[in-house]
């Protein structure tokens, strides 16, 4: 890249591993060092005590001294332990803190890398580098300084102590270290090499898995399971072989370590024992020496381990940094000036764009687009239209020639200049997980921090949503939402008003499709549970699955002579279903209008096999029969029919339930005034937030649509377009729909917007770009996946709203839309073959003319 | 309620027998295995329409067959902005319409509305094909019957049109006799 900028204070990927360690959190690291030094004293001190306990206290038989030395010994050991504990905690803390910074800065860098980089790079590589591999480095970071310093110092202090006791012995016991210094690094090198390979193989494996998960549709579609398995299989085998070798070396290192460790005492006992027997060495000194020798091995071992983990971390670090070793092509923020406000004059002069390998995707591109002009880019697919669009948006950089916006070279503009002035809509836009609103405001949030761009008002957001034709979708999402009390509060009166419209003004129309809730009537399209409980509790107390364990409810069933008939109903449903659907138990379709779910089939089949009568003694069996009965909806479930005698009984039980269990007078639900609900009396806790199916009450456990319809839908076909239209009109007349759309804005779109259709994603992306309200709009076949009406609607926006307000560059396939553009640029094999107005090009009878003819 | 505690009777609860018996009366279901008709009875939906209400409109996707349980249904077609009455189907002669929906995904090529208050039993194509997947032997004879009945209907309607070609080939409202 020729336009490398020198503004970076050293590219992040060129920093060494120790750059992070030495420059971060120095005061904390100094503090750690201090603890280390102090702790050294408390490490040696106990050894001295050991010697004195034997040589003085025991030898002189002085109890007083024994107690004193032992006390000092245990005190010092405890303090040393505590300090070690503190050091460990501090180390990890520092390490993790450095890791956080490292990861954040690296991620920032990675996000700014040019698109070309991501063309070559597999997502799996980037992901595992940013996560697992960095983690492994984190463990090393904290101890990077502390461990070697501690070890070396401890080592020196103990050696000093040993020399002090007996120089000869000390020299002898140290004689083995030189051997270690040769053997261990040799083994370590071998280990490093293998480990290096392991990291690479693991990464390739991650890529294969990542790719097959992204392409799982294709794999299922082609049933190419074996093929994919083979791809991964070769890596698995390779990894297996590597791991075997790796562990052979690793345990080889361990073995060498252990051998050297036991050689020491061997020499000590032989020589030290000999000296002690000859009276040239006190017993106390020998014991202390032995302890010191053991202790001196610890720092030595730690140093070796440190060396290993340093090597490991170094390799990982290098590999990670190598991946991302590129400069972001542009500055993020302008140096020493404000972010520009551009007009939208775009000029290309002899622009060429090549990709690595020397292939020219665009060649000799020259054109002028004036402020507020609308330009169509047309041409065969593969002719370079998208590439050209990406060049304007600074997502690619020209290899030769110049691109200017308002006279300024695009290479001199920084990312935020573009972000604030250019909006781009891709053909396959990316939708982020989060709500619709999050996605709509994505572009604005990104630039609002660095500029004083205002957040759009709700009115403006909804206007844009309407403009792009996302209104109906948003209303549908809104209607599906189950709202909590808080969410609902600001809109509650409006939603209840919508219910009232359906209940009164539109009652005749809707009564063919909806069975309205009515406190005095048996509801055929509601479950037996709804008919009995006639309401919901916000805390879930009265959901069907809990009811058989609810003592109050069960007492009520017994008192009203309902328990036995309900058990019989449950038994009949189970028996009929098991008989009828034996062959279809795997197919969810057959269970759609059945109280039993298809995954429960086997359970009920086995249950029936054990039952002798519809009135089992076993409480579990009773519970599950009852559940089926309570789910039964006579109007929908044809598997059995409800004897009419039951209806009256259930109605009577409903009244009793309201009176005795939730303490509400259901009669008040007949009027439109509010019932005396616990919420209002301030005794919500005692009545557990029960909300009856009252015309004046919002039902927090049900969807907004359920709340507006306030009844059960008889059949989905009945709730047809006609009804939707008249309801929409009635709501619109009172300006009630904005609230529903508002709720719809909070709809969660799922990961990558998976819960949206292709068209919805596209419209969302268009709205997102429009909301940014910037002078330059680039659309890359932005409406290609929309239906004709939606396409025409967006086109209309360009022609009306954006006329003389925005520079628009639009890649389009549908040539019948081109007459509306001020200028048409025709691309062919990476070159501009024609440009001009529609009339000019048609008259010219060249490539454009041919294209239009081919279309019709 | 002072009713003596009823001995719960399971037989009294089973509701499918009636519909199954109703379906069995129709030519297209006759001769089909018991299991098949039982499943259709289970998957069938009851639909009720008020006098004058549209049941289906030309041009819409068709997805189910309708069997007339009670009442009369007016079948008509719009042509050159005029409404041509094709057939008046009544429950007492075991009538049904939309049978082609079971076989193929097409748009309705006629419209239907309730001539009186009516009750219909409908079976969706999805239900039909789901059941038929398990009974491939029954499928062929079923298709035969559906096509034959379609031909009969075609002949009927043509004759009706030819008979009435004069003045009265269309009617505007149910109340207009
Ligand atoms: N980064 C890239 N590396 C290599 N080839 C590319 C790259 N981007 C696009 N291409 C190729 O360049 C040509 C033009 O692509 P594109 O601009 O997407 O065409 P259009 O949008 O007109 O259909 C295509 O042949 C495409 O395969
Ligand atoms: Mg393209």
PDB file of N, CA, C and O in Angstrom, chain A residues 512 561 564-565 568-569 571-572 576 580-581 583-584 587 589-594 614-615 636 638-641 643 645 648-649 652 717 721, chain B residues 1 3 5-6 8-10 12-16 19 38-39 41-45 47 50 53 60 63-64 124 126-127 130-131 133-135:
ATOM      1  N   UNK A 512     -67.961 -12.676  13.573  1.00  0.00           N
ATOM      2  CA  UNK A 512     -67.887 -13.924  12.810  1.00  0.00           C
ATOM      3  C   UNK A 512     -66.526 -14.591  12.969  1.00  0.00           C
ATOM      4  O   UNK A 512     -66.390 -15.793  12.784  1.00  0.00           O
ATOM      5  N   UNK A 561     -68.281 -30.702  41.679  1.00  0.00           N
ATOM      6  CA  UNK A 561     -68.437 -31.983  40.973  1.00  0.00           C
ATOM      7  C   UNK A 561     -67.851 -31.979  39.579  1.00  0.00           C
ATOM      8  O   UNK A 561     -68.386 -32.567  38.653  1.00  0.00           O
ATOM      9  N   UNK A 564     -64.305 -35.344  38.487  1.00  0.00           N
ATOM     10  CA  UNK A 564     -64.469 -36.628  37.797  1.00  0.00           C
ATOM     11  C   UNK A 564     -64.773 -36.461  36.314  1.00  0.00           C
ATOM     12  O   UNK A 564     -64.108 -37.087  35.483  1.00  0.00           O
ATOM     13  N   UNK A 565     -65.757 -35.619  35.962  1.00  0.00           N
ATOM     14  CA  UNK A 565     -65.990 -35.468  34.519  1.00  0.00           C
ATOM     15  C   UNK A 565     -64.755 -34.950  33.768  1.00  0.00           C
ATOM     16  O   UNK A 565     -64.499 -35.369  32.643  1.00  0.00           O
ATOM     17  N   UNK A 568     -62.483 -37.760  33.145  1.00  0.00           N
ATOM     18  CA  UNK A 568     -63.012 -38.589  32.060  1.00  0.00           C
ATOM     19  C   UNK A 568     -62.722 -37.953  30.711  1.00  0.00           C
ATOM     20  O   UNK A 568     -62.347 -38.634  29.753  1.00  0.00           O
ATOM     21  N   UNK A 569     -62.883 -36.631  30.634  1.00  0.00           N
ATOM     22  CA  UNK A 569     -62.583 -35.936  29.380  1.00  0.00           C
ATOM     23  C   UNK A 569     -61.114 -36.125  29.011  1.00  0.00           C
ATOM     24  O   UNK A 569     -60.780 -36.481  27.870  1.00  0.00           O
ATOM     25  N   UNK A 571     -59.181 -38.486  29.918  1.00  0.00           N
ATOM     26  CA  UNK A 571     -58.990 -39.888  29.568  1.00  0.00           C
ATOM     27  C   UNK A 571     -59.478 -40.151  28.139  1.00  0.00           C
ATOM     28  O   UNK A 571     -58.805 -40.818  27.349  1.00  0.00           O
ATOM     29  N   UNK A 572     -60.623 -39.569  27.812  1.00  0.00           N
ATOM     30  CA  UNK A 572     -61.182 -39.772  26.468  1.00  0.00           C
ATOM     31  C   UNK A 572     -60.270 -39.159  25.413  1.00  0.00           C
ATOM     32  O   UNK A 572     -60.010 -39.757  24.365  1.00  0.00           O
ATOM     33  N   UNK A 576     -58.611 -41.549  22.604  1.00  0.00           N
ATOM     34  CA  UNK A 576     -58.933 -41.319  21.193  1.00  0.00           C
ATOM     35  C   UNK A 576     -57.678 -40.954  20.403  1.00  0.00           C
ATOM     36  O   UNK A 576     -57.459 -41.454  19.310  1.00  0.00           O
ATOM     37  N   UNK A 580     -56.064 -43.020  17.384  1.00  0.00           N
ATOM     38  CA  UNK A 580     -56.146 -42.466  16.040  1.00  0.00           C
ATOM     39  C   UNK A 580     -54.773 -42.157  15.445  1.00  0.00           C
ATOM     40  O   UNK A 580     -54.537 -42.344  14.256  1.00  0.00           O
ATOM     41  N   UNK A 581     -53.861 -41.681  16.271  1.00  0.00           N
ATOM     42  CA  UNK A 581     -52.633 -41.105  15.715  1.00  0.00           C
ATOM     43  C   UNK A 581     -51.387 -41.945  15.943  1.00  0.00           C
ATOM     44  O   UNK A 581     -50.267 -41.464  15.774  1.00  0.00           O
ATOM     45  N   UNK A 583     -49.911 -44.017  14.152  1.00  0.00           N
ATOM     46  CA  UNK A 583     -48.988 -43.994  13.008  1.00  0.00           C
ATOM     47  C   UNK A 583     -48.451 -42.603  12.701  1.00  0.00           C
ATOM     48  O   UNK A 583     -47.604 -42.442  11.831  1.00  0.00           O
ATOM     49  N   UNK A 584     -48.980 -41.604  13.364  1.00  0.00           N
ATOM     50  CA  UNK A 584     -48.623 -40.230  12.999  1.00  0.00           C
ATOM     51  C   UNK A 584     -47.964 -39.471  14.140  1.00  0.00           C
ATOM     52  O   UNK A 584     -47.898 -38.266  14.136  1.00  0.00           O
ATOM     53  N   UNK A 587     -45.494 -36.660  13.561  1.00  0.00           N
ATOM     54  CA  UNK A 587     -45.829 -35.532  12.709  1.00  0.00           C
ATOM     55  C   UNK A 587     -46.619 -34.493  13.490  1.00  0.00           C
ATOM     56  O   UNK A 587     -47.777 -34.688  13.841  1.00  0.00           O
ATOM     57  N   UNK A 589     -47.999 -31.939  12.594  1.00  0.00           N
ATOM     58  CA  UNK A 589     -49.203 -31.465  11.902  1.00  0.00           C
ATOM     59  C   UNK A 589     -50.482 -32.041  12.499  1.00  0.00           C
ATOM     60  O   UNK A 589     -51.478 -31.338  12.675  1.00  0.00           O
ATOM     61  N   UNK A 590     -50.452 -33.337  12.812  1.00  0.00           N
ATOM     62  CA  UNK A 590     -51.666 -33.993  13.291  1.00  0.00           C
ATOM     63  C   UNK A 590     -52.041 -33.587  14.719  1.00  0.00           C
ATOM     64  O   UNK A 590     -53.095 -33.938  15.215  1.00  0.00           O
ATOM     65  N   UNK A 591     -51.146 -32.884  15.370  1.00  0.00           N
ATOM     66  CA  UNK A 591     -51.416 -32.507  16.768  1.00  0.00           C
ATOM     67  C   UNK A 591     -51.749 -31.030  16.907  1.00  0.00           C
ATOM     68  O   UNK A 591     -51.896 -30.530  18.005  1.00  0.00           O
ATOM     69  N   UNK A 592     -51.860 -30.345  15.764  1.00  0.00           N
ATOM     70  CA  UNK A 592     -52.107 -28.907  15.852  1.00  0.00           C
ATOM     71  C   UNK A 592     -53.424 -28.606  16.538  1.00  0.00           C
ATOM     72  O   UNK A 592     -53.524 -27.645  17.293  1.00  0.00           O
ATOM     73  N   UNK A 593     -54.430 -29.382  16.228  1.00  0.00           N
ATOM     74  CA  UNK A 593     -55.719 -29.132  16.850  1.00  0.00           C
ATOM     75  C   UNK A 593     -56.053 -30.252  17.813  1.00  0.00           C
ATOM     76  O   UNK A 593     -57.101 -30.881  17.753  1.00  0.00           O
ATOM     77  N   UNK A 594     -55.127 -30.506  18.677  1.00  0.00           N
ATOM     78  CA  UNK A 594     -55.320 -31.547  19.679  1.00  0.00           C
ATOM     79  C   UNK A 594     -54.737 -31.041  20.988  1.00  0.00           C
ATOM     80  O   UNK A 594     -53.698 -30.399  20.990  1.00  0.00           O
ATOM     81  N   UNK A 614     -60.842 -44.353  33.977  1.00  0.00           N
ATOM     82  CA  UNK A 614     -60.626 -42.913  33.787  1.00  0.00           C
ATOM     83  C   UNK A 614     -60.394 -42.184  35.116  1.00  0.00           C
ATOM     84  O   UNK A 614     -60.089 -41.001  35.101  1.00  0.00           O
ATOM     85  N   UNK A 615     -60.613 -42.887  36.227  1.00  0.00           N
ATOM     86  CA  UNK A 615     -60.453 -42.221  37.528  1.00  0.00           C
ATOM     87  C   UNK A 615     -59.322 -42.885  38.313  1.00  0.00           C
ATOM     88  O   UNK A 615     -59.562 -43.547  39.312  1.00  0.00           O
ATOM     89  N   UNK A 636     -62.308 -25.971  18.667  1.00  0.00           N
ATOM     90  CA  UNK A 636     -61.147 -26.248  17.819  1.00  0.00           C
ATOM     91  C   UNK A 636     -60.754 -27.712  17.806  1.00  0.00           C
ATOM     92  O   UNK A 636     -60.240 -28.221  16.822  1.00  0.00           O
ATOM     93  N   UNK A 638     -61.519 -31.406  17.621  1.00  0.00           N
ATOM     94  CA  UNK A 638     -62.646 -32.252  17.248  1.00  0.00           C
ATOM     95  C   UNK A 638     -62.537 -33.663  17.827  1.00  0.00           C
ATOM     96  O   UNK A 638     -63.452 -34.459  17.672  1.00  0.00           O
ATOM     97  N   UNK A 639     -61.460 -33.954  18.488  1.00  0.00           N
ATOM     98  CA  UNK A 639     -61.200 -35.322  18.935  1.00  0.00           C
ATOM     99  C   UNK A 639     -62.303 -35.850  19.860  1.00  0.00           C
ATOM    100  O   UNK A 639     -62.644 -37.026  19.831  1.00  0.00           O
ATOM    101  N   UNK A 640     -62.888 -34.982  20.681  1.00  0.00           N
ATOM    102  CA  UNK A 640     -64.071 -35.350  21.459  1.00  0.00           C
ATOM    103  C   UNK A 640     -65.040 -34.176  21.399  1.00  0.00           C
ATOM    104  O   UNK A 640     -64.697 -33.113  20.889  1.00  0.00           O
ATOM    105  N   UNK A 641     -66.250 -34.392  21.909  1.00  0.00           N
ATOM    106  CA  UNK A 641     -67.141 -33.234  22.001  1.00  0.00           C
ATOM    107  C   UNK A 641     -67.588 -33.063  23.450  1.00  0.00           C
ATOM    108  O   UNK A 641     -67.694 -34.021  24.193  1.00  0.00           O
ATOM    109  N   UNK A 643     -70.049 -32.519  26.425  1.00  0.00           N
ATOM    110  CA  UNK A 643     -71.475 -32.632  26.733  1.00  0.00           C
ATOM    111  C   UNK A 643     -71.991 -31.283  27.239  1.00  0.00           C
ATOM    112  O   UNK A 643     -71.306 -30.614  28.009  1.00  0.00           O
ATOM    113  N   UNK A 645     -74.111 -30.469  29.303  1.00  0.00           N
ATOM    114  CA  UNK A 645     -74.331 -30.358  30.752  1.00  0.00           C
ATOM    115  C   UNK A 645     -73.104 -29.787  31.446  1.00  0.00           C
ATOM    116  O   UNK A 645     -73.220 -29.106  32.475  1.00  0.00           O
ATOM    117  N   UNK A 648     -72.768 -25.672  31.878  1.00  0.00           N
ATOM    118  CA  UNK A 648     -73.399 -24.986  33.009  1.00  0.00           C
ATOM    119  C   UNK A 648     -72.563 -25.131  34.262  1.00  0.00           C
ATOM    120  O   UNK A 648     -72.372 -24.179  35.017  1.00  0.00           O
ATOM    121  N   UNK A 649     -72.095 -26.349  34.460  1.00  0.00           N
ATOM    122  CA  UNK A 649     -71.279 -26.603  35.651  1.00  0.00           C
ATOM    123  C   UNK A 649     -70.037 -25.721  35.641  1.00  0.00           C
ATOM    124  O   UNK A 649     -69.641 -25.155  36.657  1.00  0.00           O
ATOM    125  N   UNK A 652     -70.797 -22.158  36.493  1.00  0.00           N
ATOM    126  CA  UNK A 652     -71.006 -21.976  37.927  1.00  0.00           C
ATOM    127  C   UNK A 652     -69.667 -21.980  38.652  1.00  0.00           C
ATOM    128  O   UNK A 652     -69.422 -21.156  39.553  1.00  0.00           O
ATOM    129  N   UNK A 717     -58.580 -18.307   9.118  1.00  0.00           N
ATOM    130  CA  UNK A 717     -59.109 -17.846   7.839  1.00  0.00           C
ATOM    131  C   UNK A 717     -60.150 -16.749   8.044  1.00  0.00           C
ATOM    132  O   UNK A 717     -60.251 -15.829   7.251  1.00  0.00           O
ATOM    133  N   UNK A 721     -58.237 -10.544   5.551  1.00  0.00           N
ATOM    134  CA  UNK A 721     -57.731  -9.232   5.181  1.00  0.00           C
ATOM    135  C   UNK A 721     -58.778  -8.139   5.359  1.00  0.00           C
ATOM    136  O   UNK A 721     -58.482  -7.051   5.795  1.00  0.00           O
TER     137      UNK A 721
ATOM    138  N   UNK B   1     -76.239 -27.370  41.442  1.00  0.00           N
ATOM    139  CA  UNK B   1     -76.954 -28.312  40.588  1.00  0.00           C
ATOM    140  C   UNK B   1     -77.285 -29.585  41.333  1.00  0.00           C
ATOM    141  O   UNK B   1     -76.432 -30.128  42.019  1.00  0.00           O
ATOM    142  N   UNK B   3     -78.158 -32.460  40.052  1.00  0.00           N
ATOM    143  CA  UNK B   3     -78.045 -33.675  39.262  1.00  0.00           C
ATOM    144  C   UNK B   3     -77.309 -34.731  40.075  1.00  0.00           C
ATOM    145  O   UNK B   3     -76.355 -34.413  40.772  1.00  0.00           O
ATOM    146  N   UNK B   5     -74.638 -37.407  40.674  1.00  0.00           N
ATOM    147  CA  UNK B   5     -73.296 -37.545  40.104  1.00  0.00           C
ATOM    148  C   UNK B   5     -73.332 -38.498  38.909  1.00  0.00           C
ATOM    149  O   UNK B   5     -73.637 -39.679  39.058  1.00  0.00           O
ATOM    150  N   UNK B   6     -73.043 -37.931  37.695  1.00  0.00           N
ATOM    151  CA  UNK B   6     -73.163 -38.790  36.519  1.00  0.00           C
ATOM    152  C   UNK B   6     -72.012 -39.777  36.470  1.00  0.00           C
ATOM    153  O   UNK B   6     -70.880 -39.430  36.767  1.00  0.00           O
ATOM    154  N   UNK B   8     -69.402 -40.939  34.444  1.00  0.00           N
ATOM    155  CA  UNK B   8     -68.851 -40.382  33.215  1.00  0.00           C
ATOM    156  C   UNK B   8     -68.816 -41.448  32.122  1.00  0.00           C
ATOM    157  O   UNK B   8     -68.350 -42.553  32.348  1.00  0.00           O
ATOM    158  N   UNK B   9     -69.327 -41.079  30.983  1.00  0.00           N
ATOM    159  CA  UNK B   9     -69.439 -42.047  29.904  1.00  0.00           C
ATOM    160  C   UNK B   9     -68.556 -41.615  28.742  1.00  0.00           C
ATOM    161  O   UNK B   9     -68.756 -40.571  28.136  1.00  0.00           O
ATOM    162  N   UNK B  10     -67.548 -42.415  28.480  1.00  0.00           N
ATOM    163  CA  UNK B  10     -66.588 -42.024  27.462  1.00  0.00           C
ATOM    164  C   UNK B  10     -67.198 -42.046  26.075  1.00  0.00           C
ATOM    165  O   UNK B  10     -66.936 -41.178  25.247  1.00  0.00           O
ATOM    166  N   UNK B  12     -70.038 -41.232  25.138  1.00  0.00           N
ATOM    167  CA  UNK B  12     -70.809 -40.020  24.873  1.00  0.00           C
ATOM    168  C   UNK B  12     -69.927 -38.857  24.450  1.00  0.00           C
ATOM    169  O   UNK B  12     -70.392 -37.879  23.891  1.00  0.00           O
ATOM    170  N   UNK B  13     -68.636 -38.972  24.742  1.00  0.00           N
ATOM    171  CA  UNK B  13     -67.745 -37.854  24.459  1.00  0.00           C
ATOM    172  C   UNK B  13     -67.161 -37.876  23.052  1.00  0.00           C
ATOM    173  O   UNK B  13     -66.736 -36.851  22.532  1.00  0.00           O
ATOM    174  N   UNK B  14     -67.106 -39.057  22.460  1.00  0.00           N
ATOM    175  CA  UNK B  14     -66.409 -39.126  21.182  1.00  0.00           C
ATOM    176  C   UNK B  14     -67.218 -38.442  20.095  1.00  0.00           C
ATOM    177  O   UNK B  14     -68.356 -38.803  19.810  1.00  0.00           O
ATOM    178  N   UNK B  15     -66.617 -37.459  19.468  1.00  0.00           N
ATOM    179  CA  UNK B  15     -67.365 -36.624  18.540  1.00  0.00           C
ATOM    180  C   UNK B  15     -67.091 -36.922  17.089  1.00  0.00           C
ATOM    181  O   UNK B  15     -67.739 -36.389  16.199  1.00  0.00           O
ATOM    182  N   UNK B  16     -66.132 -37.802  16.830  1.00  0.00           N
ATOM    183  CA  UNK B  16     -65.708 -37.979  15.451  1.00  0.00           C
ATOM    184  C   UNK B  16     -66.662 -38.850  14.640  1.00  0.00           C
ATOM    185  O   UNK B  16     -66.759 -38.713  13.432  1.00  0.00           O
ATOM    186  N   UNK B  19     -69.079 -37.037  12.228  1.00  0.00           N
ATOM    187  CA  UNK B  19     -68.481 -36.459  11.022  1.00  0.00           C
ATOM    188  C   UNK B  19     -68.044 -37.570  10.080  1.00  0.00           C
ATOM    189  O   UNK B  19     -68.225 -37.488   8.866  1.00  0.00           O
ATOM    190  N   UNK B  38     -61.651 -41.802   8.994  1.00  0.00           N
ATOM    191  CA  UNK B  38     -61.553 -41.392  10.401  1.00  0.00           C
ATOM    192  C   UNK B  38     -60.578 -40.241  10.569  1.00  0.00           C
ATOM    193  O   UNK B  38     -60.856 -39.265  11.279  1.00  0.00           O
ATOM    194  N   UNK B  39     -59.445 -40.333   9.904  1.00  0.00           N
ATOM    195  CA  UNK B  39     -58.453 -39.251   9.998  1.00  0.00           C
ATOM    196  C   UNK B  39     -58.973 -37.970   9.362  1.00  0.00           C
ATOM    197  O   UNK B  39     -58.778 -36.875   9.898  1.00  0.00           O
ATOM    198  N   UNK B  41     -62.056 -37.119   9.192  1.00  0.00           N
ATOM    199  CA  UNK B  41     -63.043 -36.583  10.140  1.00  0.00           C
ATOM    200  C   UNK B  41     -62.339 -35.805  11.234  1.00  0.00           C
ATOM    201  O   UNK B  41     -62.788 -34.743  11.661  1.00  0.00           O
ATOM    202  N   UNK B  42     -61.214 -36.347  11.674  1.00  0.00           N
ATOM    203  CA  UNK B  42     -60.452 -35.687  12.739  1.00  0.00           C
ATOM    204  C   UNK B  42     -59.861 -34.370  12.267  1.00  0.00           C
ATOM    205  O   UNK B  42     -59.845 -33.375  12.989  1.00  0.00           O
ATOM    206  N   UNK B  43     -59.365 -34.347  11.035  1.00  0.00           N
ATOM    207  CA  UNK B  43     -58.674 -33.150  10.539  1.00  0.00           C
ATOM    208  C   UNK B  43     -59.635 -32.123   9.932  1.00  0.00           C
ATOM    209  O   UNK B  43     -59.247 -30.996   9.656  1.00  0.00           O
ATOM    210  N   UNK B  44     -60.892 -32.534   9.718  1.00  0.00           N
ATOM    211  CA  UNK B  44     -61.857 -31.626   9.098  1.00  0.00           C
ATOM    212  C   UNK B  44     -62.185 -30.461  10.026  1.00  0.00           C
ATOM    213  O   UNK B  44     -62.052 -30.554  11.235  1.00  0.00           O
ATOM    214  N   UNK B  45     -62.553 -29.342   9.406  1.00  0.00           N
ATOM    215  CA  UNK B  45     -62.923 -28.160  10.188  1.00  0.00           C
ATOM    216  C   UNK B  45     -64.360 -27.783   9.883  1.00  0.00           C
ATOM    217  O   UNK B  45     -64.805 -27.891   8.739  1.00  0.00           O
ATOM    218  N   UNK B  47     -67.004 -24.899   9.393  1.00  0.00           N
ATOM    219  CA  UNK B  47     -67.013 -23.464   9.110  1.00  0.00           C
ATOM    220  C   UNK B  47     -68.462 -23.013   8.972  1.00  0.00           C
ATOM    221  O   UNK B  47     -69.273 -23.688   8.350  1.00  0.00           O
ATOM    222  N   UNK B  50     -72.780 -16.730   7.335  1.00  0.00           N
ATOM    223  CA  UNK B  50     -74.110 -16.138   7.332  1.00  0.00           C
ATOM    224  C   UNK B  50     -74.573 -15.975   5.902  1.00  0.00           C
ATOM    225  O   UNK B  50     -73.763 -15.832   4.983  1.00  0.00           O
ATOM    226  N   UNK B  53     -72.707 -14.109   2.883  1.00  0.00           N
ATOM    227  CA  UNK B  53     -71.273 -13.966   3.123  1.00  0.00           C
ATOM    228  C   UNK B  53     -70.460 -14.717   2.060  1.00  0.00           C
ATOM    229  O   UNK B  53     -70.844 -15.801   1.620  1.00  0.00           O
ATOM    230  N   UNK B  60     -58.160 -16.149  -5.675  1.00  0.00           N
ATOM    231  CA  UNK B  60     -57.427 -16.424  -4.439  1.00  0.00           C
ATOM    232  C   UNK B  60     -56.855 -17.831  -4.468  1.00  0.00           C
ATOM    233  O   UNK B  60     -57.374 -18.706  -5.139  1.00  0.00           O
ATOM    234  N   UNK B  63     -57.113 -23.797  -1.061  1.00  0.00           N
ATOM    235  CA  UNK B  63     -56.362 -24.720  -0.218  1.00  0.00           C
ATOM    236  C   UNK B  63     -57.226 -25.774   0.455  1.00  0.00           C
ATOM    237  O   UNK B  63     -56.742 -26.559   1.235  1.00  0.00           O
ATOM    238  N   UNK B  64     -58.555 -25.796   0.152  1.00  0.00           N
ATOM    239  CA  UNK B  64     -59.356 -26.809   0.827  1.00  0.00           C
ATOM    240  C   UNK B  64     -60.642 -27.153   0.077  1.00  0.00           C
ATOM    241  O   UNK B  64     -61.111 -26.367  -0.741  1.00  0.00           O
ATOM    242  N   UNK B 124     -58.346 -29.509   4.379  1.00  0.00           N
ATOM    243  CA  UNK B 124     -57.299 -28.786   3.654  1.00  0.00           C
ATOM    244  C   UNK B 124     -56.459 -29.740   2.820  1.00  0.00           C
ATOM    245  O   UNK B 124     -56.390 -30.936   3.085  1.00  0.00           O
ATOM    246  N   UNK B 126     -53.319 -29.762   2.711  1.00  0.00           N
ATOM    247  CA  UNK B 126     -52.230 -30.227   3.574  1.00  0.00           C
ATOM    248  C   UNK B 126     -52.672 -31.484   4.313  1.00  0.00           C
ATOM    249  O   UNK B 126     -51.958 -32.483   4.349  1.00  0.00           O
ATOM    250  N   UNK B 127     -53.871 -31.416   4.909  1.00  0.00           N
ATOM    251  CA  UNK B 127     -54.373 -32.572   5.655  1.00  0.00           C
ATOM    252  C   UNK B 127     -54.526 -33.768   4.725  1.00  0.00           C
ATOM    253  O   UNK B 127     -54.130 -34.888   5.050  1.00  0.00           O
ATOM    254  N   UNK B 130     -51.127 -35.148   3.798  1.00  0.00           N
ATOM    255  CA  UNK B 130     -50.485 -35.768   4.968  1.00  0.00           C
ATOM    256  C   UNK B 130     -51.049 -37.181   5.193  1.00  0.00           C
ATOM    257  O   UNK B 130     -50.312 -38.117   5.500  1.00  0.00           O
ATOM    258  N   UNK B 131     -52.358 -37.313   5.081  1.00  0.00           N
ATOM    259  CA  UNK B 131     -52.973 -38.627   5.299  1.00  0.00           C
ATOM    260  C   UNK B 131     -52.611 -39.574   4.154  1.00  0.00           C
ATOM    261  O   UNK B 131     -52.244 -40.729   4.362  1.00  0.00           O
ATOM    262  N   UNK B 133     -50.057 -39.643   2.309  1.00  0.00           N
ATOM    263  CA  UNK B 133     -48.689 -40.133   2.388  1.00  0.00           C
ATOM    264  C   UNK B 133     -48.621 -41.514   3.027  1.00  0.00           C
ATOM    265  O   UNK B 133     -47.785 -42.338   2.673  1.00  0.00           O
ATOM    266  N   UNK B 134     -49.507 -41.743   3.992  1.00  0.00           N
ATOM    267  CA  UNK B 134     -49.477 -43.027   4.707  1.00  0.00           C
ATOM    268  C   UNK B 134     -50.345 -44.091   4.051  1.00  0.00           C
ATOM    269  O   UNK B 134     -50.289 -45.247   4.419  1.00  0.00           O
ATOM    270  N   UNK B 135     -51.233 -43.646   3.164  1.00  0.00           N
ATOM    271  CA  UNK B 135     -52.124 -44.619   2.514  1.00  0.00           C
ATOM    272  C   UNK B 135     -52.008 -44.508   0.999  1.00  0.00           C
ATOM    273  O   UNK B 135     -52.970 -44.161   0.314  1.00  0.00           O
TER     274      UNK B 135
END
